[in-house]
Amino acid sequence: MRKDVLLAVAAVGLAAATGAQAEEWNHRWQVSGTAELRVDVNDGPVNIRAGSGHEIEARVTTKGWKISPSEVVITEHQSGNRVELEVRIPKHNFELFGMDNRSLQVDLVVPRELASEIHTGDGHIHASGLHGKTRFSTGDGAIEADGLDGSLDAHTGDGHMRIQGRFDLLTLNTGDGGIDADLSAGSKVTSAWKLETGDGHVTLRLPSNLAADLDARTNDGHVSIDFPNQSGGSHDENSIRARLNGGGPALVIRTGDGGIRVERM
């Protein structure tokens, strides 16, 4: 390739890398009592944390995308204490010589007491301090949450999970990635729980007084348990069934390939 053509290609690539402009969209919704929030993003990470007020605050930050009807489209709606936010980037995603300097991120500050449903097609979900019924899903990305209280139903197609909080109901599923879950004092299995990964380890730390019927199995890996009050059932290298603190609703753990470790906090 001629030298002048190479220089032109380099110049265009540099312009694409350095010329990407950031844009920001902000909005606040006043709510009272227990608010409901539904967020749907087709491509980009979502960060959500509990604040101290009675409002939901959203910030959408883009780089290389314009917030406009032809590029990033933001739709919001409020009905009483229910807020819905949808963020869409174009389906076509032009890349110059394999390089794309564009990105989108959603940041949320919400009331502590909240019923939420957060979805992104591609990106991580980070959450902190939420109390209530919580649902997370991402097609590709990690899910990390701490200080949660209530119920959590979380799914990722590909990514690890790190979860900490006090739960009455817990469902965790990842197609590919490890699961680390630390359950705080006061957690209780009120109905069946399930933790499942297609490929990865599961480490579950429980309060010493948690009561459940444990059913843990891996197709390829080792299962171990370090828990003070367990009885009955069976235990071999790849599976364990035991009643914790006299038993209770089912606590099911499955991994296609990886070890399982159950221990007290």
Short mmCIF file of C-alpha atoms in Angstrom, two decimals:
data_model
loop_
_atom_site.label_atom_id
_atom_site.label_comp_id
_atom_site.label_asym_id
_atom_site.label_seq_id
_atom_site.Cartn_x
_atom_site.Cartn_y
_atom_site.Cartn_z
CA MET A 1 0.00 0.00 0.00
CA ARG A 2 1.33 3.46 -0.88
CA LYS A 3 2.67 5.59 1.97
CA ASP A 4 0.16 8.42 1.39
CA VAL A 5 -2.74 5.94 1.59
CA LEU A 6 -1.38 4.51 4.83
CA LEU A 7 -1.12 8.00 6.28
CA ALA A 8 -4.70 8.75 5.25
CA VAL A 9 -5.96 5.58 6.89
CA ALA A 10 -4.04 6.40 10.08
CA ALA A 11 -5.41 9.95 10.11
CA VAL A 12 -8.99 8.74 9.74
CA GLY A 13 -8.49 6.19 12.50
CA LEU A 14 -6.98 8.82 14.80
CA ALA A 15 -9.87 11.19 14.13
CA ALA A 16 -12.36 8.46 14.97
CA ALA A 17 -10.54 7.66 18.19
CA THR A 18 -10.06 11.23 19.40
CA GLY A 19 -13.08 12.96 17.89
CA ALA A 20 -15.73 10.94 19.71
CA GLN A 21 -17.81 13.47 21.63
CA ALA A 22 -19.55 12.73 24.93
CA GLU A 23 -23.19 13.60 25.44
CA GLU A 24 -25.29 13.37 28.59
CA TRP A 25 -29.01 13.11 29.33
CA ASN A 26 -30.40 13.61 32.84
CA HIS A 27 -33.88 13.23 34.28
CA ARG A 28 -35.55 13.02 37.70
CA TRP A 29 -38.90 11.58 38.72
CA GLN A 30 -40.52 12.31 42.08
CA VAL A 31 -42.05 9.24 43.76
CA SER A 32 -43.56 8.35 47.13
CA GLY A 33 -43.91 5.10 49.04
CA THR A 34 -42.44 2.01 47.36
CA ALA A 35 -41.50 2.98 43.81
CA GLU A 36 -41.38 0.68 40.78
CA LEU A 37 -38.68 0.98 38.15
CA ARG A 38 -38.26 -0.79 34.82
CA VAL A 39 -35.13 -0.15 32.73
CA ASP A 40 -34.45 -1.69 29.31
CA VAL A 41 -31.13 -0.97 27.53
CA ASN A 42 -30.19 -2.80 24.35
CA ASP A 43 -26.43 -2.23 24.62
CA GLY A 44 -24.48 -0.81 27.56
CA PRO A 45 -23.77 -1.24 31.27
CA VAL A 46 -26.18 -0.20 34.01
CA ASN A 47 -25.14 1.02 37.47
CA ILE A 48 -27.83 1.46 40.13
CA ARG A 49 -27.47 2.50 43.75
CA ALA A 50 -29.80 3.49 46.56
CA GLY A 51 -29.86 7.11 47.65
CA SER A 52 -31.51 8.81 50.59
CA GLY A 53 -34.29 10.72 48.84
CA HIS A 54 -37.72 10.06 47.33
CA GLU A 55 -36.84 10.40 43.69
CA ILE A 56 -35.41 8.36 40.85
CA GLU A 57 -32.51 10.02 39.06
CA ALA A 58 -31.14 8.77 35.73
CA ARG A 59 -28.09 9.79 33.75
CA VAL A 60 -27.35 8.40 30.30
CA THR A 61 -23.82 9.09 29.06
CA THR A 62 -22.76 8.43 25.50
CA LYS A 63 -19.42 8.65 23.73
CA GLY A 64 -19.38 8.77 19.96
CA TRP A 65 -23.17 8.57 19.81
CA LYS A 66 -25.56 11.49 19.55
CA ILE A 67 -28.67 11.45 21.70
CA SER A 68 -31.18 12.01 18.93
CA PRO A 69 -34.06 10.26 17.11
CA SER A 70 -31.59 8.92 14.52
CA GLU A 71 -29.02 7.54 16.99
CA VAL A 72 -29.50 7.00 20.76
CA VAL A 73 -33.21 7.10 21.51
CA ILE A 74 -34.34 7.58 25.12
CA THR A 75 -37.95 6.99 26.08
CA GLU A 76 -39.26 7.64 29.57
CA HIS A 77 -42.67 7.38 31.16
CA GLN A 78 -44.09 7.80 34.65
CA SER A 79 -47.44 6.62 35.96
CA GLY A 80 -47.79 7.33 39.68
CA ASN A 81 -44.92 5.58 41.45
CA ARG A 82 -44.00 3.49 38.38
CA VAL A 83 -41.19 4.75 36.15
CA GLU A 84 -40.11 3.19 32.85
CA LEU A 85 -36.91 4.03 30.99
CA GLU A 86 -35.84 2.62 27.63
CA VAL A 87 -32.52 3.37 25.93
CA ARG A 88 -31.82 2.21 22.38
CA ILE A 89 -28.81 2.55 20.09
CA PRO A 90 -29.11 1.84 16.35
CA LYS A 91 -29.09 -1.81 15.32
CA HIS A 92 -26.29 -1.16 12.85
CA ASN A 93 -22.98 -0.51 14.57
CA PHE A 94 -20.42 0.82 12.06
CA GLU A 95 -16.82 -0.04 12.89
CA LEU A 96 -13.90 1.61 11.14
CA PHE A 97 -11.18 -0.92 10.43
CA GLY A 98 -12.28 -3.01 13.43
CA MET A 99 -12.15 -0.04 15.82
CA ASP A 100 -15.24 1.40 17.53
CA ASN A 101 -14.79 4.20 20.01
CA ARG A 102 -18.45 4.52 20.93
CA SER A 103 -20.05 3.62 24.24
CA LEU A 104 -23.17 4.12 26.32
CA GLN A 105 -23.72 3.89 30.08
CA VAL A 106 -26.75 4.28 32.32
CA ASP A 107 -26.38 5.43 35.95
CA LEU A 108 -29.31 5.43 38.37
CA VAL A 109 -29.85 6.73 41.90
CA VAL A 110 -33.06 5.42 43.43
CA PRO A 111 -34.99 5.25 46.72
CA ARG A 112 -33.82 2.43 48.96
CA GLU A 113 -37.25 0.75 48.95
CA LEU A 114 -37.81 -0.20 45.33
CA ALA A 115 -39.31 -2.89 43.11
CA SER A 116 -37.01 -2.98 40.09
CA GLU A 117 -36.53 -4.79 36.79
CA ILE A 118 -33.24 -3.94 35.08
CA HIS A 119 -32.27 -5.38 31.70
CA THR A 120 -29.40 -4.80 29.28
CA GLY A 121 -28.74 -6.72 26.10
CA ASP A 122 -24.96 -6.39 26.46
CA GLY A 123 -23.16 -4.99 29.50
CA HIS A 124 -22.56 -5.42 33.20
CA ILE A 125 -25.02 -4.60 35.96
CA HIS A 126 -23.71 -3.15 39.24
CA ALA A 127 -26.10 -2.50 42.13
CA SER A 128 -25.85 -1.36 45.73
CA GLY A 129 -28.22 -0.90 48.66
CA LEU A 130 -31.55 -1.89 47.07
CA HIS A 131 -34.36 -3.17 49.30
CA GLY A 132 -37.35 -4.96 47.80
CA LYS A 133 -38.09 -7.19 44.83
CA THR A 134 -35.19 -7.02 42.38
CA ARG A 135 -34.74 -8.56 38.93
CA PHE A 136 -31.57 -8.24 36.84
CA SER A 137 -30.82 -9.66 33.40
CA THR A 138 -28.05 -9.15 30.86
CA GLY A 139 -27.28 -11.01 27.66
CA ASP A 140 -23.52 -10.68 28.17
CA GLY A 141 -21.89 -9.22 31.27
CA ALA A 142 -21.17 -9.60 34.96
CA ILE A 143 -23.75 -8.98 37.68
CA GLU A 144 -22.40 -7.59 40.95
CA ALA A 145 -24.57 -6.44 43.84
CA ASP A 146 -24.04 -5.66 47.52
CA GLY A 147 -26.21 -4.54 50.39
CA LEU A 148 -29.39 -5.97 48.87
CA ASP A 149 -32.40 -6.92 50.99
CA GLY A 150 -35.49 -8.88 49.95
CA SER A 151 -35.62 -11.01 46.80
CA LEU A 152 -33.28 -11.26 43.83
CA ASP A 153 -33.79 -12.97 40.47
CA ALA A 154 -30.65 -12.48 38.35
CA HIS A 155 -29.60 -13.94 35.00
CA THR A 156 -26.64 -13.42 32.66
CA GLY A 157 -25.91 -15.27 29.45
CA ASP A 158 -22.16 -14.94 29.96
CA GLY A 159 -20.50 -13.46 33.04
CA HIS A 160 -19.69 -13.97 36.70
CA MET A 161 -21.91 -13.06 39.63
CA ARG A 162 -20.89 -11.58 42.98
CA ILE A 163 -23.87 -11.13 45.29
CA GLN A 164 -24.13 -9.98 48.91
CA GLY A 165 -27.20 -9.26 51.00
CA ARG A 166 -30.07 -10.51 53.12
CA PHE A 167 -32.54 -12.56 51.10
CA ASP A 168 -35.89 -14.33 51.44
CA LEU A 169 -35.81 -15.52 47.83
CA LEU A 170 -32.76 -16.02 45.61
CA THR A 171 -32.44 -17.20 42.01
CA LEU A 172 -29.08 -16.85 40.25
CA ASN A 173 -28.29 -18.18 36.78
CA THR A 174 -25.31 -17.67 34.48
CA GLY A 175 -24.58 -19.50 31.26
CA ASP A 176 -20.82 -19.17 31.72
CA GLY A 177 -19.17 -17.80 34.86
CA GLY A 178 -18.61 -18.33 38.56
CA ILE A 179 -21.07 -17.44 41.32
CA ASP A 180 -19.98 -16.02 44.69
CA ALA A 181 -22.86 -15.29 47.06
CA ASP A 182 -22.59 -14.09 50.67
CA LEU A 183 -25.86 -14.15 52.60
CA SER A 184 -26.22 -11.85 55.59
CA ALA A 185 -27.77 -12.69 58.95
CA GLY A 186 -31.56 -12.81 58.76
CA SER A 187 -31.64 -14.53 55.37
CA LYS A 188 -34.24 -17.30 55.19
CA VAL A 189 -35.37 -19.73 52.52
CA THR A 190 -39.10 -19.01 52.36
CA SER A 191 -39.54 -20.90 49.06
CA ALA A 192 -37.18 -22.82 46.76
CA TRP A 193 -33.86 -21.14 45.90
CA LYS A 194 -31.69 -22.04 42.89
CA LEU A 195 -28.11 -21.12 41.96
CA GLU A 196 -26.97 -22.43 38.59
CA THR A 197 -24.03 -21.98 36.20
CA GLY A 198 -23.27 -23.79 32.97
CA ASP A 199 -19.52 -23.45 33.45
CA GLY A 200 -17.94 -22.12 36.64
CA HIS A 201 -17.62 -22.54 40.38
CA VAL A 202 -20.26 -21.77 43.01
CA THR A 203 -19.27 -20.50 46.46
CA LEU A 204 -22.17 -19.92 48.85
CA ARG A 205 -21.70 -18.52 52.36
CA LEU A 206 -24.71 -18.83 54.68
CA PRO A 207 -25.71 -17.70 58.16
CA SER A 208 -25.18 -20.57 60.57
CA ASN A 209 -28.90 -20.73 61.48
CA LEU A 210 -30.28 -20.89 57.94
CA ALA A 211 -32.69 -23.81 57.49
CA ALA A 212 -33.05 -25.54 54.10
CA ASP A 213 -32.87 -28.83 52.23
CA LEU A 214 -29.57 -28.56 50.38
CA ASP A 215 -29.26 -30.28 46.99
CA ALA A 216 -25.91 -29.50 45.33
CA ARG A 217 -24.47 -31.26 42.28
CA THR A 218 -21.77 -30.67 39.67
CA ASN A 219 -21.25 -32.67 36.48
CA ASP A 220 -17.51 -32.14 36.62
CA GLY A 221 -15.97 -30.89 39.86
CA HIS A 222 -15.84 -31.33 43.62
CA VAL A 223 -18.54 -30.51 46.17
CA SER A 224 -17.60 -29.57 49.73
CA ILE A 225 -19.53 -28.30 52.74
CA ASP A 226 -18.46 -26.68 56.00
CA PHE A 227 -21.66 -26.07 57.94
CA PRO A 228 -22.28 -26.74 61.65
CA ASN A 229 -25.84 -28.09 61.73
CA GLN A 230 -26.46 -30.58 58.94
CA SER A 231 -28.03 -34.02 58.99
CA GLY A 232 -29.29 -36.85 56.79
CA GLY A 233 -28.95 -37.09 53.03
CA SER A 234 -25.89 -38.24 51.12
CA HIS A 235 -22.49 -36.91 50.13
CA ASP A 236 -20.02 -37.93 47.46
CA GLU A 237 -17.38 -36.14 45.39
CA ASN A 238 -19.83 -34.61 42.91
CA SER A 239 -22.97 -34.08 44.97
CA ILE A 240 -24.42 -33.54 48.41
CA ARG A 241 -27.90 -33.68 49.88
CA ALA A 242 -28.34 -32.55 53.48
CA ARG A 243 -30.81 -30.90 55.84
CA LEU A 244 -29.43 -27.66 57.23
CA ASN A 245 -30.72 -26.80 60.70
CA GLY A 246 -33.44 -29.45 60.46
CA GLY A 247 -34.32 -28.73 56.84
CA GLY A 248 -36.77 -26.50 55.02
CA PRO A 249 -37.52 -25.41 51.44
CA ALA A 250 -35.12 -26.56 48.72
CA LEU A 251 -31.76 -24.88 48.20
CA VAL A 252 -30.60 -26.18 44.81
CA ILE A 253 -27.10 -25.62 43.41
CA ARG A 254 -26.03 -26.82 39.96
CA THR A 255 -22.92 -26.39 37.83
CA GLY A 256 -22.07 -28.08 34.56
CA ASP A 257 -18.33 -27.76 35.08
CA GLY A 258 -16.84 -26.43 38.33
CA GLY A 259 -16.58 -26.94 42.04
CA ILE A 260 -19.23 -26.14 44.67
CA ARG A 261 -18.41 -24.87 48.13
CA VAL A 262 -21.02 -24.27 50.86
CA GLU A 263 -19.87 -22.74 54.14
CA ARG A 264 -21.07 -20.60 57.02
CA MET A 265 -20.36 -16.89 57.21
#
